[in-house]
């Protein structure tokens, strides 16, 4: 009986732990501001975006002709996209406890504004922005970027 | 013109066309909202350029050429090029710090009222994201402090949920003793480092 109870307790404990850690491994940021038609390409699906929509690693965010969007990442950095823009969230790790950080984006086309957050303070070397023919390394600051196709 | 000449002309025109269509990037370094100016380095296969002054700008015309020498972006250029993206930037966040009694996930008396202030801020802004990060001071083992900082962040998360905040907007992380507000040597007890930082977006 005692063993059964202990077993049940362990199952419940592990269930509650896995639920507790789920949000950390999923959303890496959210859409905070939005204008016009914006979509997220996730795998083979194109998802509609509204304010509060979570973004995940590997998502591609696209804005339409008169559209724009602002993202807030888990480390409080922000990334905004102007009209006709395309951004790929290639890699994002925000794990201060284990000292693991990574923030790699690809700015494929359009206009962008980036403001660094906690990763910029703790591990600036782990931030990289890729563009079609150049890359940007950034140390705790704000940048404005245009990428023409 | 012989056939070789025609080939050269076509090849030249073609390469002009290619380079004319090549992607072109512009990178402008601007001050943070608090006035601080950082650094950015733009790199191509052909070279690199460091931006370290306010409104410093470099352009890239192809992967094989180095980024241009630094020029200064004028307010007119910034307004004409970036007005849409600047208008959509998320507003600056609001930050709160809550303190805890030594070795516990129990709020100090003065920090209890901060929970109400956070809830008010979330309602006023119609916040879409609230990050809750737990921290500890440097006394005790890494393992103990990891657990402690996690429990502190969870305590704040639960108090906010009890006050009607949606769990969907909460992002909880814990830093152990790795991210101190007041830097100390390892092993030092420092009340200001026993904290949870809440950022409301």
Short mmCIF file of C-alpha atoms in Angstrom, two decimals, chain A residues 17 20-21 23-24 27 30-35 51-52 68-72 74 76-83 94-97 111-116 118 122 131-149, chain B residues 21-33 36-45 51 60-63 77-78 81-82 84-86 88-91 93 128-129 131 146 149-150 154 168-176 179 199 201:
data_model
loop_
_atom_site.label_atom_id
_atom_site.label_comp_id
_atom_site.label_asym_id
_atom_site.label_seq_id
_atom_site.Cartn_x
_atom_site.Cartn_y
_atom_site.Cartn_z
CA UNK A 17 6.78 19.14 -13.14
CA UNK A 20 5.33 23.47 -15.15
CA UNK A 21 8.29 23.38 -17.53
CA UNK A 23 5.81 26.99 -21.34
CA UNK A 24 9.59 27.57 -21.04
CA UNK A 27 7.07 30.12 -26.57
CA UNK A 30 5.10 36.98 -28.34
CA UNK A 31 3.61 39.34 -30.87
CA UNK A 32 3.09 42.54 -28.88
CA UNK A 33 2.05 45.02 -31.57
CA UNK A 34 0.39 44.45 -34.91
CA UNK A 35 -0.82 46.33 -37.98
CA UNK A 51 -1.74 40.35 -30.54
CA UNK A 52 -0.39 37.92 -27.96
CA UNK A 68 4.04 45.80 -39.39
CA UNK A 69 4.61 43.80 -36.20
CA UNK A 70 6.55 44.04 -32.93
CA UNK A 71 7.86 40.97 -31.07
CA UNK A 72 8.94 40.80 -27.45
CA UNK A 74 11.55 36.05 -23.35
CA UNK A 76 12.87 41.31 -22.96
CA UNK A 77 14.61 42.10 -26.23
CA UNK A 78 12.32 43.43 -28.96
CA UNK A 79 12.32 42.92 -32.71
CA UNK A 80 10.02 44.93 -34.95
CA UNK A 81 9.26 44.37 -38.63
CA UNK A 82 8.15 47.04 -41.09
CA UNK A 83 6.06 46.40 -44.24
CA UNK A 94 17.40 31.84 -22.85
CA UNK A 95 18.54 29.68 -19.95
CA UNK A 96 20.29 31.95 -17.44
CA UNK A 97 20.50 29.25 -14.77
CA UNK A 111 13.00 46.90 -42.47
CA UNK A 112 13.76 46.00 -38.87
CA UNK A 113 14.31 47.53 -35.46
CA UNK A 114 16.12 45.54 -32.78
CA UNK A 115 16.52 46.47 -29.11
CA UNK A 116 18.70 44.21 -26.98
CA UNK A 118 18.92 40.47 -20.98
CA UNK A 122 24.72 38.58 -20.08
CA UNK A 131 21.24 38.98 -43.77
CA UNK A 132 21.54 37.67 -47.35
CA UNK A 133 25.14 38.91 -47.84
CA UNK A 134 26.31 40.02 -44.37
CA UNK A 135 26.01 39.30 -40.66
CA UNK A 136 25.73 41.62 -37.67
CA UNK A 137 27.25 41.03 -34.24
CA UNK A 138 25.73 43.35 -31.67
CA UNK A 139 26.66 44.52 -28.17
CA UNK A 140 23.79 45.79 -26.03
CA UNK A 141 22.14 48.39 -28.18
CA UNK A 142 19.45 49.35 -30.62
CA UNK A 143 19.80 48.87 -34.38
CA UNK A 144 17.80 49.84 -37.45
CA UNK A 145 18.30 47.61 -40.49
CA UNK A 146 17.10 47.53 -44.09
CA UNK A 147 17.43 44.47 -46.30
CA UNK A 148 16.63 44.79 -49.98
CA UNK A 149 16.06 41.63 -51.96
CA UNK B 21 20.33 43.51 -58.37
CA UNK B 22 22.55 42.37 -55.53
CA UNK B 23 21.02 42.69 -52.05
CA UNK B 24 21.88 45.88 -50.29
CA UNK B 25 21.74 46.26 -46.55
CA UNK B 26 21.82 49.31 -44.32
CA UNK B 27 22.63 49.08 -40.63
CA UNK B 28 22.21 52.09 -38.31
CA UNK B 29 23.30 52.14 -34.65
CA UNK B 30 20.91 54.20 -32.52
CA UNK B 31 20.86 54.98 -28.78
CA UNK B 32 18.80 52.81 -26.40
CA UNK B 33 15.71 54.45 -24.86
CA UNK B 36 23.17 54.31 -23.88
CA UNK B 37 24.98 53.59 -27.18
CA UNK B 38 26.36 50.08 -27.73
CA UNK B 39 28.35 48.61 -30.60
CA UNK B 40 27.61 46.56 -33.68
CA UNK B 41 29.91 44.94 -36.19
CA UNK B 42 28.79 44.21 -39.75
CA UNK B 43 30.74 41.48 -41.57
CA UNK B 44 30.82 40.27 -45.17
CA UNK B 45 33.25 37.89 -46.89
CA UNK B 51 29.61 50.93 -35.59
CA UNK B 60 26.55 46.53 -47.82
CA UNK B 61 26.34 46.11 -51.59
CA UNK B 62 27.61 42.55 -52.03
CA UNK B 63 29.08 39.64 -50.10
CA UNK B 77 16.83 59.50 -43.66
CA UNK B 78 15.68 57.65 -40.52
CA UNK B 81 13.18 54.77 -44.15
CA UNK B 82 12.07 53.54 -40.74
CA UNK B 84 6.66 52.29 -40.16
CA UNK B 85 8.89 50.06 -38.09
CA UNK B 86 9.52 52.76 -35.44
CA UNK B 88 5.13 49.62 -34.34
CA UNK B 89 7.92 49.18 -31.73
CA UNK B 90 6.57 47.73 -28.47
CA UNK B 91 6.47 50.36 -25.71
CA UNK B 93 8.39 47.60 -20.34
CA UNK B 128 0.55 40.30 -23.46
CA UNK B 129 3.68 39.10 -21.71
CA UNK B 131 8.36 37.69 -17.46
CA UNK B 146 18.73 26.98 -8.34
CA UNK B 149 15.26 30.92 -7.24
CA UNK B 150 12.82 28.61 -9.06
CA UNK B 154 6.83 30.16 -8.84
CA UNK B 168 -0.87 32.07 -20.55
CA UNK B 169 0.94 35.41 -20.46
CA UNK B 170 3.43 34.42 -17.74
CA UNK B 171 6.98 33.39 -18.70
CA UNK B 172 8.79 32.02 -15.65
CA UNK B 173 12.57 31.57 -15.56
CA UNK B 174 15.05 31.05 -12.74
CA UNK B 175 18.64 32.21 -12.66
CA UNK B 176 19.99 30.67 -9.43
CA UNK B 179 22.61 36.98 -12.31
CA UNK B 199 8.83 42.71 -16.40
CA UNK B 201 5.03 44.15 -21.44
#
